[in-house]
Short mmCIF file of C-alpha atoms and ligand atoms in Angstrom, two decimals:
data_model
loop_
_atom_site.label_atom_id
_atom_site.label_comp_id
_atom_site.label_asym_id
_atom_site.label_seq_id
_atom_site.Cartn_x
_atom_site.Cartn_y
_atom_site.Cartn_z
CA MET A 46 147.47 186.81 45.11
CA ALA A 47 151.18 184.66 45.32
CA THR A 48 152.58 188.07 46.90
CA ALA A 49 149.49 188.25 49.86
CA ILE A 50 149.88 184.58 50.29
CA ILE A 51 153.56 185.10 51.41
CA ILE A 52 152.61 188.07 53.40
CA ALA A 53 150.08 186.40 55.00
CA LEU A 54 152.16 183.34 55.63
CA LEU A 55 153.36 183.99 58.94
CA ALA A 56 154.32 180.28 60.68
CA ILE A 57 153.57 177.09 59.88
CA THR A 58 152.02 174.89 63.23
CA HIS A 59 153.55 171.75 63.95
CA SER A 60 151.32 169.73 61.84
CA GLY A 61 152.42 171.85 58.93
CA ILE A 62 149.49 173.66 58.56
CA ALA A 63 149.43 176.98 57.42
CA HIS A 64 148.82 179.61 60.12
CA TYR A 65 147.64 183.22 58.80
CA THR A 66 147.24 186.30 60.45
CA LYS A 67 147.35 189.32 57.93
CA PHE A 68 143.98 190.44 55.86
CA PRO A 69 143.92 190.47 52.32
CA GLU A 70 144.17 194.40 51.00
CA GLY A 71 140.53 195.92 51.04
CA PHE A 72 139.07 193.46 53.34
CA THR A 73 136.33 195.21 55.96
CA PHE A 74 135.40 194.95 59.15
CA GLY A 75 132.44 196.23 61.04
CA VAL A 76 130.27 195.33 63.82
CA ALA A 77 126.53 194.73 64.05
CA THR A 78 123.37 195.31 66.10
CA ALA A 79 119.71 195.30 65.27
CA SER A 80 116.86 198.00 65.84
CA HIS A 81 114.53 196.35 68.53
CA GLN A 82 117.69 194.56 70.44
CA ILE A 83 118.97 198.08 71.08
CA GLU A 84 117.27 201.05 70.67
CA GLY A 85 114.39 201.06 72.91
CA ALA A 86 112.03 203.62 73.10
CA TRP A 87 109.13 200.89 72.07
CA ASN A 88 106.38 203.28 72.58
CA VAL A 89 108.12 207.01 71.81
CA SER A 90 107.06 209.34 69.23
CA GLY A 91 105.10 207.47 66.87
CA LYS A 92 106.62 204.25 66.85
CA SER A 93 103.71 201.20 67.15
CA GLU A 94 103.89 197.91 68.33
CA ASN A 95 106.19 195.46 67.03
CA VAL A 96 106.08 191.32 67.62
CA TRP A 97 108.46 191.51 70.21
CA ASP A 98 106.62 194.41 72.08
CA ARG A 99 103.85 191.61 72.10
CA LEU A 100 105.55 188.49 72.85
CA THR A 101 107.42 190.18 75.52
CA HIS A 102 104.63 192.46 76.99
CA SER A 103 101.97 189.51 77.30
CA ARG A 104 104.38 186.76 77.66
CA PRO A 105 106.91 187.95 79.94
CA TRP A 106 107.87 184.53 81.17
CA MET A 107 108.92 183.44 77.45
CA ILE A 108 111.97 185.50 78.19
CA ALA A 109 115.01 183.89 79.90
CA ASP A 110 115.04 186.57 82.63
CA GLY A 111 112.07 188.84 82.40
CA THR A 112 113.98 191.61 80.29
CA ASN A 113 112.27 192.75 77.12
CA GLY A 114 113.06 195.62 74.98
CA ASP A 115 111.02 198.92 76.05
CA ILE A 116 114.26 200.20 76.67
CA ALA A 117 117.29 197.92 75.76
CA CYS A 118 120.13 199.92 75.25
CA ASP A 119 118.42 203.13 74.59
CA SER A 120 120.44 203.55 71.32
CA TYR A 121 117.33 205.86 70.17
CA ASN A 122 118.75 208.18 72.63
CA LYS A 123 122.42 207.22 72.65
CA TYR A 124 123.37 206.96 69.40
CA GLN A 125 125.94 209.58 69.28
CA GLU A 126 127.23 208.19 71.84
CA ASP A 127 127.29 204.56 69.80
CA VAL A 128 128.79 206.34 66.76
CA ASP A 129 132.02 207.71 69.29
CA HIS A 130 132.44 203.81 70.52
CA LEU A 131 132.25 202.28 66.71
CA ALA A 132 135.22 205.22 66.00
CA TYR A 133 137.10 204.69 68.87
CA LEU A 134 137.01 200.75 67.49
CA GLY A 135 138.33 202.32 63.80
CA VAL A 136 135.24 199.86 61.59
CA ASP A 137 135.09 200.47 58.48
CA PHE A 138 131.19 199.86 58.48
CA TYR A 139 128.99 199.79 60.91
CA ARG A 140 125.59 197.61 60.13
CA PHE A 141 122.43 198.58 61.77
CA SER A 142 118.47 197.64 61.03
CA LEU A 143 115.78 199.88 60.40
CA SER A 144 112.71 199.74 62.88
CA TRP A 145 109.43 199.19 60.17
CA ALA A 146 106.98 199.95 63.28
CA ARG A 147 109.21 203.47 64.05
CA ILE A 148 109.18 204.80 60.22
CA LEU A 149 105.34 202.91 59.23
CA PRO A 150 103.25 202.47 62.74
CA THR A 151 100.46 200.73 60.67
CA GLY A 152 102.76 198.86 58.73
CA ARG A 153 101.52 200.13 55.32
CA VAL A 154 102.65 203.32 53.65
CA ASP A 155 99.11 205.15 54.90
CA HIS A 156 101.36 207.86 57.36
CA VAL A 157 104.91 208.12 57.01
CA ASN A 158 106.07 208.80 60.98
CA PRO A 159 108.46 211.83 60.73
CA ASP A 160 110.13 210.82 63.67
CA GLY A 161 111.44 207.85 62.80
CA ILE A 162 112.46 209.06 59.51
CA ARG A 163 113.94 212.25 61.60
CA TYR A 164 115.89 209.45 63.97
CA TYR A 165 117.61 207.80 61.73
CA ASN A 166 119.05 210.44 59.51
CA ALA A 167 120.25 211.85 62.66
CA LEU A 168 121.69 208.48 63.29
CA LEU A 169 123.34 208.23 58.95
CA ASP A 170 124.45 212.11 59.68
CA ALA A 171 126.12 210.93 62.60
CA LEU A 172 127.96 208.18 61.21
CA ALA A 173 128.86 210.31 58.12
CA GLU A 174 130.80 212.25 60.25
CA LYS A 175 132.64 209.53 61.60
CA ASN A 176 133.29 208.41 58.36
CA ILE A 177 131.70 204.89 59.42
CA GLU A 178 129.50 203.24 56.20
CA PRO A 179 126.72 202.56 56.97
CA LEU A 180 124.96 198.66 55.67
CA VAL A 181 121.26 198.82 56.91
CA THR A 182 118.92 195.71 57.10
CA LEU A 183 115.36 196.42 56.09
CA PHE A 184 114.38 193.61 58.06
CA HIS A 185 115.42 192.14 61.23
CA TRP A 186 113.16 190.59 62.96
CA ASP A 187 110.54 193.22 64.89
CA LEU A 188 107.46 192.96 62.35
CA PRO A 189 104.68 195.74 62.85
CA GLN A 190 102.01 193.71 65.46
CA SER A 191 98.79 195.38 62.44
CA LEU A 192 100.61 193.26 59.73
CA GLN A 193 101.12 190.13 62.42
CA ASP A 194 96.98 190.26 62.77
CA LEU A 195 96.54 189.86 59.49
CA GLY A 196 98.73 186.54 59.70
CA GLY A 197 102.67 188.03 58.91
CA TRP A 198 104.84 186.30 56.83
CA ALA A 199 102.57 183.43 56.34
CA ASN A 200 100.02 185.94 54.41
CA PRO A 201 100.84 186.83 50.85
CA LYS A 202 100.07 190.33 50.60
CA MET A 203 103.37 190.66 53.26
CA ILE A 204 105.28 190.60 49.53
CA ASP A 205 103.50 194.43 48.98
CA TYR A 206 104.19 195.43 52.50
CA PHE A 207 107.65 194.44 52.59
CA ARG A 208 108.16 195.94 48.90
CA ASP A 209 106.41 199.17 49.90
CA TYR A 210 108.07 199.90 52.70
CA SER A 211 111.53 199.05 51.38
CA ASP A 212 110.13 201.73 48.94
CA VAL A 213 110.60 204.48 51.39
CA CYS A 214 113.62 203.73 53.25
CA PHE A 215 115.08 203.59 49.52
CA ARG A 216 114.09 207.10 48.90
CA GLU A 217 114.50 208.75 52.30
CA PHE A 218 117.67 207.47 53.09
CA GLY A 219 119.45 206.01 49.70
CA ASP A 220 120.60 208.66 49.21
CA ARG A 221 123.70 207.94 51.99
CA ILE A 222 123.14 204.25 52.36
CA LYS A 223 125.05 202.31 49.93
CA SER A 224 124.75 198.66 51.72
CA TRP A 225 121.33 197.10 51.92
CA ILE A 226 120.58 193.89 53.38
CA THR A 227 116.68 193.08 52.61
CA ILE A 228 116.22 190.40 55.54
CA ASN A 229 118.18 188.64 58.26
CA GLU A 230 118.33 185.36 58.52
CA PRO A 231 115.47 184.36 56.93
CA TYR A 232 115.61 180.56 58.68
CA GLU A 233 115.08 182.49 62.20
CA ILE A 234 111.70 184.29 61.21
CA CYS A 235 110.08 180.95 59.18
CA GLU A 236 111.46 178.78 61.25
CA ASP A 237 111.84 179.53 65.08
CA ALA A 238 108.82 182.36 65.11
CA TYR A 239 106.11 180.59 62.86
CA GLY A 240 107.04 176.84 62.68
CA ASP A 241 108.12 176.72 66.05
CA ASP A 242 107.70 179.47 69.66
CA LYS A 243 111.67 180.17 69.75
CA LYS A 244 110.93 183.42 68.16
CA ALA A 245 107.73 185.98 68.02
CA PRO A 246 105.34 185.61 66.97
CA ALA A 247 105.62 182.16 68.21
CA ILE A 248 102.75 181.02 65.79
CA ASP A 249 104.43 177.15 66.72
CA SER A 250 102.64 176.50 63.27
CA HIS A 251 105.77 173.71 62.96
CA GLY A 252 105.76 171.63 58.63
CA VAL A 253 103.30 174.28 57.75
CA GLY A 254 103.79 178.10 58.44
CA ASN A 255 107.37 177.77 58.28
CA TYR A 256 106.94 176.82 54.64
CA LEU A 257 103.98 179.41 54.13
CA CYS A 258 106.75 182.14 55.29
CA SER A 259 109.33 180.60 53.14
CA ASP A 260 107.47 181.09 49.74
CA ASN A 261 106.48 184.62 50.96
CA LEU A 262 109.26 185.73 52.48
CA LEU A 263 112.01 184.64 48.92
CA LYS A 264 109.14 186.34 46.69
CA ALA A 265 109.48 189.54 49.24
CA HIS A 266 113.24 189.73 48.98
CA ALA A 267 113.03 188.75 45.11
CA GLU A 268 110.64 191.90 44.61
CA VAL A 269 112.78 194.33 47.00
CA TYR A 270 115.49 193.48 45.24
CA HIS A 271 114.11 194.26 41.59
CA LEU A 272 112.50 197.52 43.02
CA TYR A 273 116.13 198.68 43.99
CA ASN A 274 117.73 197.14 41.22
CA ASP A 275 115.40 199.07 38.53
CA THR A 276 114.44 201.70 40.16
CA TYR A 277 116.86 202.76 42.60
CA ARG A 278 120.31 201.57 41.56
CA PRO A 279 121.04 203.91 38.37
CA GLN A 280 120.66 206.78 40.62
CA GLN A 281 122.41 205.23 43.93
CA ASN A 282 124.75 203.22 42.91
CA GLY A 283 124.70 201.07 45.95
CA ARG A 284 124.46 197.29 46.42
CA ILE A 285 121.65 194.93 47.96
CA MET A 286 121.87 191.42 49.57
CA ILE A 287 120.32 189.01 51.74
CA SER A 288 121.71 187.74 55.18
CA ILE A 289 121.32 183.74 55.20
CA ASN A 290 122.21 181.90 59.05
CA SER A 291 123.68 178.58 59.13
CA ILE A 292 124.22 176.36 62.07
CA TRP A 293 126.75 174.47 60.07
CA TYR A 294 125.95 170.39 60.22
CA GLU A 295 128.64 167.70 60.04
CA PRO A 296 128.97 163.86 60.32
CA SER A 297 129.98 163.08 63.77
CA ASP A 298 132.05 160.08 62.31
CA PRO A 299 133.51 161.51 58.78
CA GLU A 300 133.92 157.42 57.80
CA ASP A 301 130.12 156.79 57.75
CA ALA A 302 128.90 157.60 54.56
CA GLU A 303 125.41 157.29 55.29
CA GLN A 304 125.71 160.67 57.95
CA VAL A 305 127.74 161.77 55.35
CA ALA A 306 125.07 161.83 53.09
CA LEU A 307 122.59 163.19 55.79
CA ALA A 308 124.93 166.16 57.33
CA GLU A 309 124.21 167.47 53.09
CA VAL A 310 121.09 166.84 53.76
CA ALA A 311 120.47 169.06 56.56
CA ASN A 312 122.88 171.33 55.09
CA GLN A 313 120.05 171.99 51.71
CA PHE A 314 117.19 172.34 54.50
CA LYS A 315 119.19 175.15 57.00
CA PHE A 316 121.00 177.05 54.53
CA GLY A 317 120.12 175.96 50.84
CA TRP A 318 116.46 176.04 51.91
CA PHE A 319 117.06 180.53 51.50
CA ALA A 320 120.20 179.65 49.15
CA HIS A 321 119.61 177.39 46.86
CA PRO A 322 116.35 179.04 45.65
CA ILE A 323 118.74 182.56 45.12
CA PHE A 324 122.36 181.48 44.16
CA THR A 325 121.97 178.50 42.25
CA GLU A 326 121.92 178.52 38.25
CA GLU A 327 118.71 175.97 38.65
CA GLY A 328 116.86 178.14 41.36
CA GLY A 329 113.98 177.06 43.52
CA TYR A 330 114.21 175.05 46.60
CA PRO A 331 116.51 172.06 46.93
CA ALA A 332 115.26 168.89 45.02
CA VAL A 333 116.09 167.12 48.56
CA MET A 334 113.99 169.23 50.39
CA VAL A 335 110.73 169.11 48.04
CA GLU A 336 111.27 165.50 47.64
CA ASN A 337 111.33 164.56 51.68
CA VAL A 338 108.48 166.93 52.38
CA ALA A 339 106.13 165.51 49.58
CA GLN A 340 106.66 162.14 50.83
CA GLN A 341 106.27 162.64 54.29
CA SER A 342 103.16 164.67 53.38
CA GLN A 343 101.84 162.15 51.42
CA ALA A 344 102.75 159.67 54.35
CA GLU A 345 100.65 162.32 56.78
CA GLY A 346 97.36 161.82 54.08
CA LEU A 347 97.82 165.07 53.26
CA PRO A 348 96.57 165.59 49.20
CA LYS A 349 99.62 168.30 48.60
CA SER A 350 102.72 169.00 49.89
CA ARG A 351 103.15 171.32 52.52
CA LEU A 352 106.45 172.11 50.68
CA GLU A 353 105.35 173.24 46.95
CA GLN A 354 108.25 173.99 44.20
CA PHE A 355 107.81 177.33 42.82
CA ASP A 356 106.39 178.05 39.31
CA ASP A 357 108.33 178.71 36.87
CA TYR A 358 108.22 182.54 37.23
CA TRP A 359 109.21 182.80 40.61
CA ILE A 360 112.18 180.04 39.52
CA GLU A 361 113.39 183.39 37.50
CA ARG A 362 112.38 186.22 39.52
CA ILE A 363 114.22 184.98 42.59
CA LYS A 364 117.63 183.93 41.34
CA GLY A 365 119.79 185.69 41.09
CA THR A 366 118.78 188.69 43.55
CA SER A 367 121.27 189.18 45.80
CA ASP A 368 124.99 191.15 44.56
CA PHE A 369 126.74 189.05 47.61
CA LEU A 370 126.47 186.05 50.13
CA GLY A 371 125.65 187.37 52.96
CA ILE A 372 126.42 184.87 55.54
CA ASN A 373 125.63 184.90 59.27
CA HIS A 374 127.45 182.13 61.29
CA TYR A 375 127.98 181.27 64.86
CA THR A 376 128.25 177.51 65.37
CA THR A 377 128.67 173.79 64.09
CA HIS A 378 126.11 170.40 65.17
CA LEU A 379 126.61 167.16 64.44
CA VAL A 380 124.40 164.49 62.50
CA THR A 381 125.06 161.49 64.42
CA GLY A 382 122.35 159.42 61.86
CA PRO A 383 118.76 158.62 60.17
CA GLY A 384 115.32 158.79 61.90
CA VAL A 385 113.51 161.30 63.67
CA ASP A 386 115.07 163.57 65.61
CA PRO A 387 113.74 163.08 69.47
CA ILE A 388 112.92 166.90 69.87
CA ALA A 389 111.45 167.05 66.72
CA LYS A 390 107.37 167.68 66.89
CA SER A 391 105.60 166.17 63.96
CA PRO A 392 104.97 167.77 61.14
CA SER A 393 108.02 169.48 61.16
CA TRP A 394 111.14 171.06 59.55
CA LEU A 395 113.69 169.35 61.74
CA LYS A 396 111.61 165.49 61.23
CA ASP A 397 111.07 166.60 57.45
CA ILE A 398 115.03 166.21 57.59
CA GLY A 399 114.76 162.75 58.74
CA ALA A 400 118.42 162.83 60.61
CA VAL A 401 119.22 162.76 64.38
CA THR A 402 121.38 165.92 65.21
CA THR A 403 123.36 166.67 68.65
CA MET A 404 125.16 169.34 69.63
CA ASN A 405 127.56 167.31 71.86
CA VAL A 406 130.54 169.18 69.83
CA GLY A 407 133.38 171.72 70.08
CA GLY A 408 133.96 174.41 73.15
CA ASP A 409 131.19 175.99 75.27
CA SER A 410 129.59 179.60 75.25
CA ALA A 411 126.51 181.11 77.16
CA SER A 412 124.56 179.85 74.55
CA GLU A 413 123.64 176.24 74.65
CA TRP A 414 123.17 176.26 70.84
CA LEU A 415 126.44 177.76 70.33
CA ARG A 416 129.21 175.37 70.69
CA VAL A 417 132.75 176.56 69.30
CA VAL A 418 133.97 175.05 66.17
CA PRO A 419 136.05 177.09 64.08
CA THR A 420 136.79 174.05 61.35
CA GLY A 421 132.93 174.60 60.73
CA PHE A 422 133.74 177.88 59.74
CA ALA A 423 136.01 177.15 57.10
CA ASN A 424 133.81 174.01 56.04
CA LEU A 425 130.56 176.19 55.13
CA LEU A 426 132.41 178.32 53.57
CA ARG A 427 134.40 175.79 51.40
CA TRP A 428 130.55 174.35 50.59
CA CYS A 429 129.02 177.83 49.94
CA LYS A 430 132.21 178.11 47.26
CA SER A 431 131.62 175.27 45.45
CA SER A 432 127.37 175.05 46.30
CA TYR A 433 126.88 178.75 44.92
CA ASN A 434 129.24 179.48 42.06
CA ASP A 435 131.63 181.35 44.11
CA ALA A 436 129.89 183.87 44.83
CA PRO A 437 131.36 186.94 46.59
CA ILE A 438 130.71 186.38 50.27
CA TYR A 439 130.35 189.05 53.32
CA ILE A 440 130.23 187.75 57.13
CA THR A 441 127.47 189.32 58.29
CA GLU A 442 127.08 188.31 61.50
CA ASN A 443 129.51 185.76 63.55
CA GLY A 444 130.19 186.40 67.68
CA PHE A 445 130.58 184.57 71.37
CA SER A 446 128.58 184.82 74.33
CA ASP A 447 129.16 185.05 77.54
CA ARG A 448 127.58 186.21 81.15
CA GLY A 449 129.35 189.61 80.66
CA ASP A 450 132.93 189.26 82.17
CA LEU A 451 134.93 192.65 81.01
CA ASP A 452 138.00 190.10 80.90
CA ASP A 453 136.54 188.14 78.03
CA TYR A 454 139.13 186.12 76.80
CA GLY A 455 136.89 183.04 75.16
CA ARG A 456 135.33 185.70 73.20
CA ILE A 457 138.93 186.99 72.13
CA GLN A 458 139.78 183.23 71.53
CA TYR A 459 136.83 182.57 69.53
CA LEU A 460 137.60 185.41 67.37
CA ASN A 461 140.80 184.88 67.06
CA ASP A 462 140.24 181.11 65.85
CA TYR A 463 137.29 181.78 63.66
CA LEU A 464 139.08 184.28 61.73
CA SER A 465 142.26 181.95 61.38
CA ALA A 466 139.94 179.75 59.68
CA LEU A 467 138.50 182.37 57.55
CA LEU A 468 142.12 183.51 56.57
CA HIS A 469 142.72 179.95 55.80
CA VAL A 470 140.28 179.56 53.45
CA ILE A 471 140.85 182.83 51.89
CA TYR A 472 143.67 181.86 51.18
CA GLU A 473 144.48 178.30 50.97
CA ASP A 474 140.61 177.61 49.29
CA ASP A 475 140.30 180.91 47.26
CA VAL A 476 136.88 182.08 48.91
CA LYS A 477 136.07 185.24 48.09
CA VAL A 478 135.29 186.62 51.58
CA LEU A 479 135.29 190.65 51.74
CA GLY A 480 134.25 191.76 54.75
CA TYR A 481 133.51 190.36 58.00
CA THR A 482 130.95 191.83 60.77
CA LEU A 483 131.21 190.96 64.13
CA TRP A 484 128.11 190.43 66.28
CA THR A 485 127.88 192.73 67.86
CA LEU A 486 128.62 196.16 69.24
CA MET A 487 127.49 196.07 72.74
CA ASP A 488 125.30 193.68 74.71
CA ASN A 489 122.05 193.95 74.08
CA PHE A 490 118.38 192.21 74.08
CA GLU A 491 118.79 189.08 73.21
CA TRP A 492 115.41 187.73 71.82
CA ARG A 493 114.44 184.68 74.32
CA ALA A 494 117.68 184.96 76.15
CA GLY A 495 116.94 188.60 77.08
CA PHE A 496 119.95 189.95 78.26
CA SER A 497 121.10 186.62 80.41
CA GLU A 498 123.28 185.82 77.12
CA ARG A 499 125.55 188.32 75.98
CA PHE A 500 127.71 188.60 72.38
CA GLY A 501 129.21 192.51 73.02
CA LEU A 502 132.55 194.07 72.74
CA TYR A 503 131.02 196.56 75.05
CA TYR A 504 129.56 195.56 78.00
CA VAL A 505 125.90 197.10 78.83
CA ASP A 506 124.81 198.28 82.55
CA ILE A 507 120.97 197.59 82.20
CA THR A 508 120.28 198.17 85.84
CA ASP A 509 121.63 201.28 85.10
CA PRO A 510 119.25 203.91 83.54
CA GLU A 511 122.37 205.30 82.08
CA ARG A 512 122.96 202.26 80.23
CA LEU A 513 126.40 202.44 81.22
CA ARG A 514 128.57 201.29 78.14
CA THR A 515 132.05 199.40 79.23
CA PRO A 516 134.57 198.28 76.95
CA LYS A 517 135.32 194.33 77.58
CA LEU A 518 138.79 193.50 76.27
CA SER A 519 137.52 191.60 73.09
CA ALA A 520 137.08 195.88 72.28
CA ASP A 521 140.77 196.70 72.35
CA TYR A 522 141.55 193.32 70.46
CA TYR A 523 139.29 194.47 68.00
CA LYS A 524 140.79 197.61 67.86
CA GLN A 525 143.75 196.36 67.74
CA LEU A 526 143.04 194.00 64.80
CA ILE A 527 141.22 196.64 63.10
CA ALA A 528 144.31 199.22 62.79
CA ALA A 529 146.47 196.81 61.70
CA ARG A 530 144.36 194.38 59.47
CA GLU A 531 146.22 191.18 61.18
CA LEU A 532 145.33 188.98 64.40
CA PRO A 533 146.93 190.60 66.94
CA GLU A 534 149.23 188.90 68.77
CA ASP A 535 149.76 190.45 71.88
CA ASP A 536 149.98 188.37 75.36
CA ARG A 537 147.53 190.68 76.91
CA PHE A 538 144.78 189.37 74.77
CA LYS A 539 146.11 185.48 75.84
CA ASN A 540 144.38 183.73 78.42
CA PRO A 541 145.81 182.41 80.86
CA ALA A 542 144.12 179.09 80.37
CA HIS A 543 144.99 179.30 76.60
CA ILE A 544 143.71 176.14 74.78
CA ASP A 545 144.68 176.64 71.38
CA ARG A 546 142.03 175.51 68.74
CA SER A 547 143.46 177.36 66.00
CA GLU A 548 144.91 174.22 63.64
CA LEU A 549 142.21 173.32 60.98
C1 BGC B 284 120.70 187.32 65.13
C2 BGC B 284 120.71 188.38 65.99
C3 BGC B 284 121.07 187.57 67.37
C4 BGC B 284 122.53 186.77 67.39
C5 BGC B 284 122.61 185.83 68.60
C6 BGC B 284 121.69 186.09 64.85
O1 BGC B 284 120.95 184.77 65.15
O2 BGC B 284 120.46 188.05 63.72
O3 BGC B 284 120.06 189.15 66.01
O4 BGC B 284 121.08 188.31 68.59
O5 BGC B 284 122.40 185.66 66.63
O6 BGC B 284 121.98 185.13 68.88
#
């Protein structure tokens, strides 16, 4: 480590804080996408309807610009071109997700769709040809509508359905896929889709559906981990993890002890909700969450808590079921004090936290929720190291939204500042981060924001039937970074109106 530090330490800033630019030996880089956001071909060759097809077709007004995933980036047809772009960037790995409804049109294993298998085999072969490792997510939000009709993640049968679907994927693709992610961002699924209407299927059962979902989802994740571990790992020798997202919470006044304590509660509710059961020795939901929801439920006159702790069997079964801690991180929000957040529904996850929060921090992006706060990234990683036994970490998503600028200095600055923060904690705090995944290869269907918020390294013209992809300046920035394994210093990446936010 000492030599690595000397090599990496290129400058000391005027405040005396070390500024690192060089990535450690063996660190890997990739980009990510998700099936529903890029594939299109929504009803082609046997694929069935998923919850996002249903939402966008039946309630188009819920999407900011009225777009949908029917064609999206047309990657179902243009996957070879996408792989060429990946090769141009020089990524070590490509994170993409499998469409459950394309592989199993009924959601169950009674019919495996040959075209679904063919499509992903073709993509995997194209990647292999360019020496790009696949990192594959089994579930990135596009649940078959047929399973939603049975209650989706609020139905305990989902544990079996997810396990059976994953079994097909391991069997069909596991000879070439050595890195799996079970579920992308359980928080967004349970809270945004079941506890709110921010994501499909927009059930909005606030304070109830979200906790039914987390019970089933964590059990389903654990069953898939055990299936892989017991049955497939011995032959396939791969690794499997979960990707948990954080909005990191900080106190608005770091000197205010009450705010500091509340920020910790908020982080336990957000990240700990799914990380604590898997990555701590104790297991189960965080104690503060169980207590808060029990108290609120009692005050609501309920005979039982809306969130019950797992029993001993499930605490043990869920514990330790991830080879790495996959972190998706974009932003930081602030906690300003105790109470009920003015936007909280009743009952709800947000009300259960008992803190008032604000997004009034950091720099802007095109997404209201995405505030640019690189120091928050560093603090989240330090917190994960101490809260989760120094678990080895992959950053499975990080990125910045704009309106589609080709000279995307905002994205370059974001990447530069967030990656500086990452290097800082790797070298100064010994946080074990092994790889970084940039969201995303190309502008794509950004869920309820449609194409109005763009996260891509490539601009995608959605008015063009060919869905022309054009590299933005950030594509060259990332390419140069990967080639040198070092943050580029090149002047052409410097915004004429540069503001230095790199200091921690
Ligand atoms: C999701 C992506 C999404 C990105 C930007 C993540 O929460 O995994 O699907 O596009 O953030 O919002």
